[in-house]
Structure formats: C-alpha cells, structure tokens
Amino acid sequence: MPHADDHTTVLIADDSELIRETVSRIVGRLGYHPVTVSSGSEAISLLQSSPFDALLLDITMPGKDGIDVLRFLMENNDALPVIMISGSGDIDKVVQCIKMGAYDYLTKPVDARRLQIVLKNAFSESSLRRKVRLLSAAVDQSPVAVVITDNNGRIEYANRSFTVFRSALTGSSAPQENIFDDDARPGSLSEKFRNSIVSGQVWQGDFFNQKLNGELAWEHAIISPVASQGVSVTHILAFIQDITEARKNQEALLQSNQRFRDLADLLPQPVFETDSKGCITYSNRAGFSTFGYSMEELKRGLHALQFFAPEDKNRLRLGLRTRKTSGSPGTHEFTVFRRDGSGFPALVYISPITGRIGSGGFRGIVVDITELKETERKLRENRKKYLDLFQAIPDAIVVADAESGVLVEWNRQGQLFFGYTPEEFSRLHIGDLYPEELRDEGVAYFRKACTGQSATLESQIVTRQGIRIDVHISSATFTTEHFRCFVGIFRDITQQKRSDRLVRENIRLKNDFISTVSHELRTPLFSILGFTGTLLREQDELERDTRMEFISIIHDESKRLSALIEDVLMISRIDSGRVSYKKTGIDPSITISDVCRSLKIKADEKNIELRLKVSAPMKHIFADQDALKQVAINIIGNALKFTQRGGLVQVRLSCDERSALFSVEDSGPGIPPEDIEKIFEKFFRVERPGEAVDGTGLGLSIVKEIVAAHDGTVEVRSVPNQSTMFMVRLPLLMKT
C-alpha cells in the first residue's frame, strides 16, 4: 500500500476551481501529491500519459463527465481506485458508478476525515488486488504445472502448464474435470493423490508416464494436503515439473564421465581429481604407473600435497585458491615426487571442478618436463653464447622486424653508437637512423635487403645528438618462430673516409707543393741565371750602373730564393716535430718594432703608410724571440703584399691581465668568406683573378704552428674590398 512518504500521486478531476483547491489542500496535508484537472477530457489525456495511485472524480462535468472517464478506465482494464465526488442529488449516478467499478464516493462538501479514511482503504485494497493479480499471473505463466482438487479429486484450479502436461499424456485438449480420470494408466498421478488424501502427508518424488507417442516422460511432483481452519483435509495442492531433460542430462553426464575416464586411461600423462579437502578421488592408469601407488592406497587416502616438495606446498595452495576464485584453469611448474622419493620437474595443469554442489575439488594433469628442461638449459646456454657474441661485436648492430621496420633488438655498441636509450630504441623505425634527406635511400636498402636483393651500402646515419657519421652497412635476414627479421651491421668509416681524404689531400698538397715550389724556385733562378749570364758575356760592354743594377737584382732574387727555402725547411721541421723553441721572458714591443723598421723600406716602395701603436704599459711574454719575429714578418709582410699603393697598414700591440694581443689591419682587398677557413692550410693561396702575387702559401701555416706551440691563438676578420685584420694572442709571462 502506498504511504505518504512514497510520493503517492492523486489525480483530482472537478470543474469547480474551489472544489479542486479544497480537495488538493486536504490531499497535500495527508502527505500525498495532488494533481488537478478541470475536465473529463483532460483527465483521460493525463491518465494515458502519466501513472497515478488514485483518482478523485467529479460525476457531473461539462463535456466528458465522470461516468465517461470511469467507463474509459474500465474498458482499458485499469485497476486505478476511483472515488467519485457527487452532489446531494446525484445518488442515482453514484449507484451507477459503483456498479461500473468505482471504489467509493464522497459528497460535497468533502469531509477531510472521510477523505483520509477512503484514500487509506482504497490504497490498501488496491495493493492487495495488485498482489493477487501478480500471484495469479505468476501461477498462470509458471512452467511448473499447478493443480488444486477437493477430496474427491474434482479439479477446482489448474494452470496452463498442467493442461499441456495432461494433454501430452491423454491426447485430449479438453479440460479435465477429475484427477482420477486416468486411473487406468500405470504410474498415474491419481494414485499419488489418493495416498496423500488418505495419509494426510505430503508426498514428493519422481515418477514416469508414457506419452501417447511411446516416449517416457519423467516428472517430479510435490502433493500436499490442505486443511482449512483446523478441519481435516479439504483440498489437495500439487506442483508437477517435467524432468525428462534433466534425467537425460544426468544419464549423459554419467556417460560423459565414463568416456572421460576411458580417455584419461589412454593418456600417457597422469590425470587426477580431488575432493574439496585435497584428497585424490581418481587417477588414471598413468598416474599409478608414474608415481608407483596402488588403487588400495588411493582408497585408503592420498592427499595431493604429499606429492610436492615442502617449499612448493604454499605456492600450490595459493594457486588452488586463485583458481577456485577465478574459476579458470591454470598452469604451475613444480617438482613432484614418486612413491620411492625420486622427483622430477613437471607442469601441473589444474582446473576447478564445477557442477558438483559442495564439491569444490580440482582436476588436473601432470606433464613430465624433464626433457624439456634439459632442452631449455641447452637453449639458455646457446642463447647466452649468442648474446655474448652479439654484445662483443665492435660494430653497431640493430635488428628490425622485416615487415614493419620497427627496431626489436640492438647490441651494446649499437646503443652507444646511436646514443638512444633502450626505451627510445624500441620506438624507432629503421628509417629514423638516417638523416632526413637519406631516409628514403635507407628504407629502400632495408626493403631490398629483406628480399635478398642488396648486401651492402655506404651512407650516413644520424645519432640522437644529431651527429652525422659515415657508415658502411652490411645486412642479413633470419626468421624466428614469430618474426622475420632484418639484421643491419653499421661500421663507422669516418676515420677511413678521413684517411682517404687526407691521402687525397696529401697527394693534392704534394702536387701543389711541387708545382708551387717549382714555380717559385724557377722564377728567381731564371732571373739569377739570366742576369749572371749577361754579366759573364757582356761584362766589358756594360756600364757600371747597369752592372750594379743587375747585381742588385741578383741579390734580391737570391734573398727571395733563400726565404723560400727557409719556409720549406721550416714547415718540414714543424711537420717532423724537430722544431725546438728557446722561450724566455721578452718584451714583444721591441721585436714588433724591429720588424716594422725592417719592413718600412718595402712599405715606402709602394707608398703604403705603416703605423705602429703600442699601448703602455707593455708586459713580458714567454716566447721564442726569433719565432715571434717570423710571425710578425709573415703577417705584416702579407699585409704589405696585398695592400694597394697608397694604402694603410696598422700594427697594434696591447695586453690585458692574461695575454698580449698583436694585431695587423690592412686596407687591402680582403679575403673571400669561403676562403677564411682555408688560409692557414699549407700551400693555400687566395685566387685573385687578374692578379699575380708571388708566394708559396706557407707563411700563414707557419704562423699558425708557431702560435699554437706558444699556447696562443690566431684569428682573422675580413671585409671584402675593404680590410683584413689578423689577431695573435699570446699568454703573458706568469710570475712565480
């Protein structure tokens, strides 16, 4: 029955606004939820769309009145309790409504106490009716046959299942009037009814009947006498259920169990079953032969735990509990023991036994894996040898899946070579190892190698840090149980490439050296030979001034030849490591000043202004004075050589707390940006179209070697067509 706190909803239908408001307030105070409408049409519409627990319905309303609404509810089998509201003159209509199915009526004005009682009773009766209808529907629709008879066997009630059950036996679809009508049939139900009537006791059991088609139908019945108000038995209640299929299933299960045991006896592995306590209840022949026990010992009691080592028993118990909870089969590896105490490794497959009430046991199979363990041991040894060899190879090796190209394995050198962590490696594709512009080439090689079409490749790879490395790649493919794999061996050929380049560079330098030195030697030698030959042939005819001019030229060319030879010898000594410097504390300003004075004549010849600026105070440096002089001569001499007539060469000397800075800036044509990195290379000379400048290209190379030997640095800055500045920084003499 609905209660006030159940949000019970009451629909109030009355054309009087005053009645609606009055009744609505009363219903609300009683704890129910009121909903009001002003006409019969509204009430019908709302009843079709929303559920209600009761209807307070005015009999007289314009349009569809209360009788029309009540008729609608009755026609639609609606069990909603309807309480009519009438005036004093509507008694005939009230009687008509009660006959149609209305629960009760109220007269206007509505009394609150009367309304409370009527609603409470209506809800109680409505709840009871719903339960009766529900019970009746459940019995009518039950697959279990239900029948009620009196003491004489006359059937007073039978549900649909009972009718179907009896028609299968008698072949008649007509309703049966008496349960004893089938007395002639052996094992009939009527016999069970008579016994129950006579004894007054409940009978329960199985019996079978033969259908008209000859099939046996097994039934399970409960026949119970019913006494009314302490009087003797007046009725018999019976529940009958067809259990033919259950019987068939039971027989099939027995046959299945027998087949299981017959099949289990054919297996070479031990098969067993246990009860809920772990005691073995069944073993096949292999179980007895493997473990050495007899059937008599099994019958006396063998617990499953006695076959396992003490250290394995807790693990077994945990596994059994897990299997029982999850209900799924599981596999565990144990050492199991025979009756004589000898043990062997085994896989024990266990599964909970289902379908037995209160059983909770397990069944399983024991597989001897002695040979498997030995094979695994050998495989582990072989794999360790393979891994040791794989990791010991000095080249970087990566293994990729041949289908997807995803990396699956790599050796230690591969990890160091490429710089990735194992987690990063596992997310890489083979193409990720190559620079962007070479990726397609690398992937194409991978595809060809996987089909056996390509064996080697020279390319570049890029490390995690973005460093490019020249590599020679060789490959192979192999197939595992699950994958086909590509093996790439990456050999760093950077040093080889560098050596090849050095060889080519040395050959080029050698050729350049021979060409340059030959040219530089030939020019002054030709001048010396030419002028000395002229002097020897025509010494009597030449005037004194002409002879002196020739002798001066021969002298200059000899000095040039001597300087050339000295540069060649110097660079040779530097390359061979036979140069030794006599370093002492010297004032660099004195040496630089001397060099500027000696080169003043050369500057004046080209009308070049040579300036020297020394910032005071000047500190001493730790250097070889002759070496510093050669550095200054080479740099200042180059500046004078490449500065046009009327230009400017500025020499500056300064120092800070740690070093002295010697710089030379000219107003010459500058150095092309692409040649800046090459000017300190041996025999390199800047190509200047239309200009022929003598020199071997060794001067700046000598400068760089001397400065490096003094732990200093040399830099160059140049603006094309404007200026060039060389800066030499040498460490100061440190006081001890």
PDB file of N, CA, C and O in Angstrom, residues 236-294:
ATOM      1  N   ILE A 236      -6.354 -30.719  -2.103  1.00  0.00           N
ATOM      2  CA  ILE A 236      -5.005 -31.211  -2.401  1.00  0.00           C
ATOM      3  C   ILE A 236      -4.355 -30.233  -3.389  1.00  0.00           C
ATOM      4  O   ILE A 236      -4.950 -29.893  -4.426  1.00  0.00           O
ATOM      5  N   LEU A 237      -3.155 -29.789  -3.032  1.00  0.00           N
ATOM      6  CA  LEU A 237      -2.378 -28.887  -3.898  1.00  0.00           C
ATOM      7  C   LEU A 237      -1.189 -29.658  -4.445  1.00  0.00           C
ATOM      8  O   LEU A 237      -0.460 -30.299  -3.677  1.00  0.00           O
ATOM      9  N   ALA A 238      -1.005 -29.610  -5.750  1.00  0.00           N
ATOM     10  CA  ALA A 238       0.095 -30.365  -6.361  1.00  0.00           C
ATOM     11  C   ALA A 238       0.882 -29.475  -7.314  1.00  0.00           C
ATOM     12  O   ALA A 238       0.306 -28.671  -8.067  1.00  0.00           O
ATOM     13  N   PHE A 239       2.228 -29.630  -7.256  1.00  0.00           N
ATOM     14  CA  PHE A 239       3.151 -28.983  -8.194  1.00  0.00           C
ATOM     15  C   PHE A 239       3.862 -30.097  -8.963  1.00  0.00           C
ATOM     16  O   PHE A 239       4.450 -31.002  -8.353  1.00  0.00           O
ATOM     17  N   ILE A 240       3.817 -30.018 -10.278  1.00  0.00           N
ATOM     18  CA  ILE A 240       4.389 -31.082 -11.109  1.00  0.00           C
ATOM     19  C   ILE A 240       5.329 -30.450 -12.127  1.00  0.00           C
ATOM     20  O   ILE A 240       4.956 -29.471 -12.803  1.00  0.00           O
ATOM     21  N   GLN A 241       6.530 -31.003 -12.244  1.00  0.00           N
ATOM     22  CA  GLN A 241       7.525 -30.456 -13.183  1.00  0.00           C
ATOM     23  C   GLN A 241       8.097 -31.576 -14.040  1.00  0.00           C
ATOM     24  O   GLN A 241       8.461 -32.638 -13.522  1.00  0.00           O
ATOM     25  N   ASP A 242       8.179 -31.299 -15.311  1.00  0.00           N
ATOM     26  CA  ASP A 242       8.754 -32.265 -16.255  1.00  0.00           C
ATOM     27  C   ASP A 242      10.269 -32.266 -16.085  1.00  0.00           C
ATOM     28  O   ASP A 242      10.940 -31.246 -16.288  1.00  0.00           O
ATOM     29  N   ILE A 243      10.840 -33.410 -15.719  1.00  0.00           N
ATOM     30  CA  ILE A 243      12.294 -33.508 -15.514  1.00  0.00           C
ATOM     31  C   ILE A 243      12.918 -34.495 -16.503  1.00  0.00           C
ATOM     32  O   ILE A 243      13.993 -35.043 -16.257  1.00  0.00           O
ATOM     33  N   THR A 244      12.200 -34.698 -17.611  1.00  0.00           N
ATOM     34  CA  THR A 244      12.719 -35.644 -18.608  1.00  0.00           C
ATOM     35  C   THR A 244      14.095 -35.214 -19.097  1.00  0.00           C
ATOM     36  O   THR A 244      15.029 -36.023 -19.161  1.00  0.00           O
ATOM     37  N   GLU A 245      14.228 -33.928 -19.453  1.00  0.00           N
ATOM     38  CA  GLU A 245      15.514 -33.442 -19.963  1.00  0.00           C
ATOM     39  C   GLU A 245      16.593 -33.543 -18.893  1.00  0.00           C
ATOM     40  O   GLU A 245      17.741 -33.879 -19.188  1.00  0.00           O
ATOM     41  N   ALA A 246      16.231 -33.231 -17.638  1.00  0.00           N
ATOM     42  CA  ALA A 246      17.214 -33.334 -16.557  1.00  0.00           C
ATOM     43  C   ALA A 246      17.696 -34.774 -16.404  1.00  0.00           C
ATOM     44  O   ALA A 246      18.890 -35.029 -16.186  1.00  0.00           O
ATOM     45  N   ARG A 247      16.740 -35.738 -16.510  1.00  0.00           N
ATOM     46  CA  ARG A 247      17.113 -37.159 -16.430  1.00  0.00           C
ATOM     47  C   ARG A 247      18.056 -37.525 -17.572  1.00  0.00           C
ATOM     48  O   ARG A 247      19.045 -38.223 -17.390  1.00  0.00           O
ATOM     49  N   LYS A 248      17.704 -37.045 -18.779  1.00  0.00           N
ATOM     50  CA  LYS A 248      18.564 -37.328 -19.933  1.00  0.00           C
ATOM     51  C   LYS A 248      19.956 -36.724 -19.725  1.00  0.00           C
ATOM     52  O   LYS A 248      20.968 -37.354 -20.033  1.00  0.00           O
ATOM     53  N   ASN A 249      19.962 -35.497 -19.210  1.00  0.00           N
ATOM     54  CA  ASN A 249      21.256 -34.851 -18.969  1.00  0.00           C
ATOM     55  C   ASN A 249      22.065 -35.601 -17.922  1.00  0.00           C
ATOM     56  O   ASN A 249      23.295 -35.716 -18.017  1.00  0.00           O
ATOM     57  N   GLN A 250      21.372 -36.113 -16.905  1.00  0.00           N
ATOM     58  CA  GLN A 250      22.067 -36.877 -15.865  1.00  0.00           C
ATOM     59  C   GLN A 250      22.686 -38.141 -16.442  1.00  0.00           C
ATOM     60  O   GLN A 250      23.831 -38.487 -16.146  1.00  0.00           O
ATOM     61  N   GLU A 251      21.899 -38.820 -17.287  1.00  0.00           N
ATOM     62  CA  GLU A 251      22.438 -40.019 -17.926  1.00  0.00           C
ATOM     63  C   GLU A 251      23.602 -39.664 -18.850  1.00  0.00           C
ATOM     64  O   GLU A 251      24.613 -40.372 -18.904  1.00  0.00           O
ATOM     65  N   ALA A 252      23.442 -38.531 -19.590  1.00  0.00           N
ATOM     66  CA  ALA A 252      24.527 -38.105 -20.480  1.00  0.00           C
ATOM     67  C   ALA A 252      25.780 -37.764 -19.691  1.00  0.00           C
ATOM     68  O   ALA A 252      26.906 -38.038 -20.122  1.00  0.00           O
ATOM     69  N   LEU A 253      25.586 -37.156 -18.497  1.00  0.00           N
ATOM     70  CA  LEU A 253      26.732 -36.816 -17.661  1.00  0.00           C
ATOM     71  C   LEU A 253      27.456 -38.077 -17.192  1.00  0.00           C
ATOM     72  O   LEU A 253      28.689 -38.137 -17.196  1.00  0.00           O
ATOM     73  N   LEU A 254      26.666 -39.084 -16.799  1.00  0.00           N
ATOM     74  CA  LEU A 254      27.288 -40.343 -16.370  1.00  0.00           C
ATOM     75  C   LEU A 254      28.086 -40.968 -17.515  1.00  0.00           C
ATOM     76  O   LEU A 254      29.207 -41.451 -17.328  1.00  0.00           O
ATOM     77  N   GLN A 255      27.498 -40.921 -18.724  1.00  0.00           N
ATOM     78  CA  GLN A 255      28.209 -41.455 -19.884  1.00  0.00           C
ATOM     79  C   GLN A 255      29.458 -40.627 -20.189  1.00  0.00           C
ATOM     80  O   GLN A 255      30.511 -41.166 -20.537  1.00  0.00           O
ATOM     81  N   SER A 256      29.318 -39.294 -20.040  1.00  0.00           N
ATOM     82  CA  SER A 256      30.463 -38.422 -20.306  1.00  0.00           C
ATOM     83  C   SER A 256      31.594 -38.695 -19.322  1.00  0.00           C
ATOM     84  O   SER A 256      32.770 -38.740 -19.700  1.00  0.00           O
ATOM     85  N   ASN A 257      31.222 -38.872 -18.041  1.00  0.00           N
ATOM     86  CA  ASN A 257      32.245 -39.176 -17.043  1.00  0.00           C
ATOM     87  C   ASN A 257      32.957 -40.487 -17.361  1.00  0.00           C
ATOM     88  O   ASN A 257      34.179 -40.608 -17.197  1.00  0.00           O
ATOM     89  N   GLN A 258      32.180 -41.447 -17.822  1.00  0.00           N
ATOM     90  CA  GLN A 258      32.792 -42.726 -18.171  1.00  0.00           C
ATOM     91  C   GLN A 258      33.724 -42.571 -19.359  1.00  0.00           C
ATOM     92  O   GLN A 258      34.819 -43.139 -19.391  1.00  0.00           O
ATOM     93  N   ARG A 259      33.276 -41.804 -20.370  1.00  0.00           N
ATOM     94  CA  ARG A 259      34.148 -41.559 -21.527  1.00  0.00           C
ATOM     95  C   ARG A 259      35.412 -40.821 -21.110  1.00  0.00           C
ATOM     96  O   ARG A 259      36.502 -41.090 -21.617  1.00  0.00           O
ATOM     97  N   PHE A 260      35.255 -39.858 -20.167  1.00  0.00           N
ATOM     98  CA  PHE A 260      36.419 -39.124 -19.677  1.00  0.00           C
ATOM     99  C   PHE A 260      37.432 -40.082 -19.047  1.00  0.00           C
ATOM    100  O   PHE A 260      38.630 -40.003 -19.316  1.00  0.00           O
ATOM    101  N   ARG A 261      36.939 -41.002 -18.242  1.00  0.00           N
ATOM    102  CA  ARG A 261      37.851 -41.947 -17.596  1.00  0.00           C
ATOM    103  C   ARG A 261      38.478 -42.903 -18.610  1.00  0.00           C
ATOM    104  O   ARG A 261      39.669 -43.225 -18.527  1.00  0.00           O
ATOM    105  N   ASP A 262      37.686 -43.337 -19.591  1.00  0.00           N
ATOM    106  CA  ASP A 262      38.248 -44.213 -20.622  1.00  0.00           C
ATOM    107  C   ASP A 262      39.327 -43.480 -21.415  1.00  0.00           C
ATOM    108  O   ASP A 262      40.394 -44.037 -21.714  1.00  0.00           O
ATOM    109  N   LEU A 263      39.049 -42.199 -21.740  1.00  0.00           N
ATOM    110  CA  LEU A 263      40.028 -41.407 -22.491  1.00  0.00           C
ATOM    111  C   LEU A 263      41.252 -41.112 -21.637  1.00  0.00           C
ATOM    112  O   LEU A 263      42.396 -41.179 -22.126  1.00  0.00           O
ATOM    113  N   ALA A 264      41.000 -40.798 -20.361  1.00  0.00           N
ATOM    114  CA  ALA A 264      42.121 -40.488 -19.469  1.00  0.00           C
ATOM    115  C   ALA A 264      43.059 -41.676 -19.328  1.00  0.00           C
ATOM    116  O   ALA A 264      44.283 -41.513 -19.223  1.00  0.00           O
ATOM    117  N   ASP A 265      42.508 -42.892 -19.339  1.00  0.00           N
ATOM    118  CA  ASP A 265      43.353 -44.082 -19.221  1.00  0.00           C
ATOM    119  C   ASP A 265      44.241 -44.278 -20.446  1.00  0.00           C
ATOM    120  O   ASP A 265      45.249 -44.986 -20.383  1.00  0.00           O
ATOM    121  N   LEU A 266      43.869 -43.671 -21.575  1.00  0.00           N
ATOM    122  CA  LEU A 266      44.685 -43.784 -22.784  1.00  0.00           C
ATOM    123  C   LEU A 266      45.836 -42.783 -22.806  1.00  0.00           C
ATOM    124  O   LEU A 266      46.776 -42.931 -23.589  1.00  0.00           O
ATOM    125  N   LEU A 267      45.763 -41.742 -21.948  1.00  0.00           N
ATOM    126  CA  LEU A 267      46.790 -40.704 -21.954  1.00  0.00           C
ATOM    127  C   LEU A 267      48.064 -41.204 -21.280  1.00  0.00           C
ATOM    128  O   LEU A 267      48.005 -41.923 -20.280  1.00  0.00           O
ATOM    129  N   PRO A 268      49.235 -40.797 -21.784  1.00  0.00           N
ATOM    130  CA  PRO A 268      50.497 -41.197 -21.141  1.00  0.00           C
ATOM    131  C   PRO A 268      50.830 -40.349 -19.916  1.00  0.00           C
ATOM    132  O   PRO A 268      51.745 -40.672 -19.171  1.00  0.00           O
ATOM    133  N   GLN A 269      50.087 -39.218 -19.722  1.00  0.00           N
ATOM    134  CA  GLN A 269      50.341 -38.359 -18.568  1.00  0.00           C
ATOM    135  C   GLN A 269      49.354 -38.676 -17.448  1.00  0.00           C
ATOM    136  O   GLN A 269      48.202 -39.028 -17.704  1.00  0.00           O
ATOM    137  N   PRO A 270      49.788 -38.537 -16.194  1.00  0.00           N
ATOM    138  CA  PRO A 270      48.881 -38.747 -15.068  1.00  0.00           C
ATOM    139  C   PRO A 270      47.741 -37.732 -15.062  1.00  0.00           C
ATOM    140  O   PRO A 270      47.963 -36.535 -15.255  1.00  0.00           O
ATOM    141  N   VAL A 271      46.506 -38.201 -14.856  1.00  0.00           N
ATOM    142  CA  VAL A 271      45.317 -37.359 -14.725  1.00  0.00           C
ATOM    143  C   VAL A 271      44.698 -37.669 -13.370  1.00  0.00           C
ATOM    144  O   VAL A 271      44.619 -38.834 -12.975  1.00  0.00           O
ATOM    145  N   PHE A 272      44.244 -36.624 -12.648  1.00  0.00           N
ATOM    146  CA  PHE A 272      43.741 -36.846 -11.293  1.00  0.00           C
ATOM    147  C   PHE A 272      42.567 -35.923 -11.008  1.00  0.00           C
ATOM    148  O   PHE A 272      42.354 -34.914 -11.686  1.00  0.00           O
ATOM    149  N   GLU A 273      41.797 -36.291  -9.972  1.00  0.00           N
ATOM    150  CA  GLU A 273      40.737 -35.453  -9.420  1.00  0.00           C
ATOM    151  C   GLU A 273      40.857 -35.480  -7.904  1.00  0.00           C
ATOM    152  O   GLU A 273      41.301 -36.484  -7.328  1.00  0.00           O
ATOM    153  N   THR A 274      40.452 -34.372  -7.275  1.00  0.00           N
ATOM    154  CA  THR A 274      40.477 -34.312  -5.811  1.00  0.00           C
ATOM    155  C   THR A 274      39.117 -33.862  -5.305  1.00  0.00           C
ATOM    156  O   THR A 274      38.310 -33.293  -6.052  1.00  0.00           O
ATOM    157  N   ASP A 275      38.878 -34.106  -4.001  1.00  0.00           N
ATOM    158  CA  ASP A 275      37.689 -33.545  -3.375  1.00  0.00           C
ATOM    159  C   ASP A 275      38.035 -32.180  -2.806  1.00  0.00           C
ATOM    160  O   ASP A 275      39.134 -31.660  -3.010  1.00  0.00           O
ATOM    161  N   SER A 276      37.091 -31.578  -2.083  1.00  0.00           N
ATOM    162  CA  SER A 276      37.303 -30.222  -1.558  1.00  0.00           C
ATOM    163  C   SER A 276      38.415 -30.156  -0.526  1.00  0.00           C
ATOM    164  O   SER A 276      38.972 -29.094  -0.276  1.00  0.00           O
ATOM    165  N   LYS A 277      38.769 -31.289   0.074  1.00  0.00           N
ATOM    166  CA  LYS A 277      39.840 -31.313   1.072  1.00  0.00           C
ATOM    167  C   LYS A 277      41.204 -31.592   0.467  1.00  0.00           C
ATOM    168  O   LYS A 277      42.204 -31.617   1.184  1.00  0.00           O
ATOM    169  N   GLY A 278      41.260 -31.812  -0.835  1.00  0.00           N
ATOM    170  CA  GLY A 278      42.534 -32.071  -1.485  1.00  0.00           C
ATOM    171  C   GLY A 278      42.903 -33.532  -1.574  1.00  0.00           C
ATOM    172  O   GLY A 278      43.995 -33.856  -2.062  1.00  0.00           O
ATOM    173  N   CYS A 279      42.035 -34.426  -1.115  1.00  0.00           N
ATOM    174  CA  CYS A 279      42.319 -35.857  -1.216  1.00  0.00           C
ATOM    175  C   CYS A 279      42.007 -36.341  -2.632  1.00  0.00           C
ATOM    176  O   CYS A 279      40.982 -35.975  -3.220  1.00  0.00           O
ATOM    177  N   ILE A 280      42.878 -37.186  -3.171  1.00  0.00           N
ATOM    178  CA  ILE A 280      42.721 -37.671  -4.535  1.00  0.00           C
ATOM    179  C   ILE A 280      41.592 -38.690  -4.580  1.00  0.00           C
ATOM    180  O   ILE A 280      41.585 -39.674  -3.829  1.00  0.00           O
ATOM    181  N   THR A 281      40.640 -38.426  -5.472  1.00  0.00           N
ATOM    182  CA  THR A 281      39.488 -39.324  -5.611  1.00  0.00           C
ATOM    183  C   THR A 281      39.573 -40.157  -6.889  1.00  0.00           C
ATOM    184  O   THR A 281      38.848 -41.151  -7.018  1.00  0.00           O
ATOM    185  N   TYR A 282      40.415 -39.749  -7.827  1.00  0.00           N
ATOM    186  CA  TYR A 282      40.532 -40.504  -9.083  1.00  0.00           C
ATOM    187  C   TYR A 282      41.914 -40.289  -9.667  1.00  0.00           C
ATOM    188  O   TYR A 282      42.503 -39.204  -9.569  1.00  0.00           O
ATOM    189  N   SER A 283      42.436 -41.356 -10.295  1.00  0.00           N
ATOM    190  CA  SER A 283      43.681 -41.268 -11.065  1.00  0.00           C
ATOM    191  C   SER A 283      43.576 -42.238 -12.230  1.00  0.00           C
ATOM    192  O   SER A 283      43.008 -43.334 -12.100  1.00  0.00           O
ATOM    193  N   ASN A 284      44.128 -41.839 -13.362  1.00  0.00           N
ATOM    194  CA  ASN A 284      44.144 -42.778 -14.490  1.00  0.00           C
ATOM    195  C   ASN A 284      45.307 -43.758 -14.326  1.00  0.00           C
ATOM    196  O   ASN A 284      46.090 -43.686 -13.366  1.00  0.00           O
ATOM    197  N   ARG A 285      45.441 -44.683 -15.291  1.00  0.00           N
ATOM    198  CA  ARG A 285      46.481 -45.716 -15.183  1.00  0.00           C
ATOM    199  C   ARG A 285      47.870 -45.096 -15.130  1.00  0.00           C
ATOM    200  O   ARG A 285      48.742 -45.553 -14.385  1.00  0.00           O
ATOM    201  N   ALA A 286      48.087 -44.031 -15.959  1.00  0.00           N
ATOM    202  CA  ALA A 286      49.414 -43.406 -15.985  1.00  0.00           C
ATOM    203  C   ALA A 286      49.783 -42.828 -14.628  1.00  0.00           C
ATOM    204  O   ALA A 286      50.962 -42.794 -14.253  1.00  0.00           O
ATOM    205  N   GLY A 287      48.778 -42.354 -13.875  1.00  0.00           N
ATOM    206  CA  GLY A 287      49.066 -41.818 -12.546  1.00  0.00           C
ATOM    207  C   GLY A 287      49.622 -42.885 -11.627  1.00  0.00           C
ATOM    208  O   GLY A 287      50.593 -42.644 -10.886  1.00  0.00           O
ATOM    209  N   PHE A 288      49.018 -44.099 -11.656  1.00  0.00           N
ATOM    210  CA  PHE A 288      49.521 -45.183 -10.804  1.00  0.00           C
ATOM    211  C   PHE A 288      50.908 -45.633 -11.246  1.00  0.00           C
ATOM    212  O   PHE A 288      51.802 -45.838 -10.419  1.00  0.00           O
ATOM    213  N   SER A 289      51.107 -45.765 -12.565  1.00  0.00           N
ATOM    214  CA  SER A 289      52.404 -46.256 -13.047  1.00  0.00           C
ATOM    215  C   SER A 289      53.504 -45.228 -12.860  1.00  0.00           C
ATOM    216  O   SER A 289      54.662 -45.578 -12.591  1.00  0.00           O
ATOM    217  N   THR A 290      53.174 -43.946 -13.003  1.00  0.00           N
ATOM    218  CA  THR A 290      54.200 -42.895 -12.875  1.00  0.00           C
ATOM    219  C   THR A 290      54.641 -42.724 -11.433  1.00  0.00           C
ATOM    220  O   THR A 290      55.840 -42.624 -11.139  1.00  0.00           O
ATOM    221  N   PHE A 291      53.687 -42.674 -10.514  1.00  0.00           N
ATOM    222  CA  PHE A 291      54.025 -42.367  -9.129  1.00  0.00           C
ATOM    223  C   PHE A 291      54.205 -43.612  -8.262  1.00  0.00           C
ATOM    224  O   PHE A 291      54.685 -43.516  -7.135  1.00  0.00           O
ATOM    225  N   GLY A 292      53.820 -44.786  -8.737  1.00  0.00           N
ATOM    226  CA  GLY A 292      54.095 -46.021  -8.022  1.00  0.00           C
ATOM    227  C   GLY A 292      53.113 -46.372  -6.934  1.00  0.00           C
ATOM    228  O   GLY A 292      53.421 -47.237  -6.092  1.00  0.00           O
ATOM    229  N   TYR A 293      51.939 -45.773  -6.874  1.00  0.00           N
ATOM    230  CA  TYR A 293      50.942 -46.103  -5.860  1.00  0.00           C
ATOM    231  C   TYR A 293      49.933 -47.099  -6.438  1.00  0.00           C
ATOM    232  O   TYR A 293      49.797 -47.230  -7.658  1.00  0.00           O
ATOM    233  N   SER A 294      49.202 -47.749  -5.526  1.00  0.00           N
ATOM    234  CA  SER A 294      48.196 -48.742  -5.936  1.00  0.00           C
ATOM    235  C   SER A 294      46.794 -48.187  -5.694  1.00  0.00           C
ATOM    236  O   SER A 294      46.610 -47.192  -4.973  1.00  0.00           O
TER     237      SER A 294
END
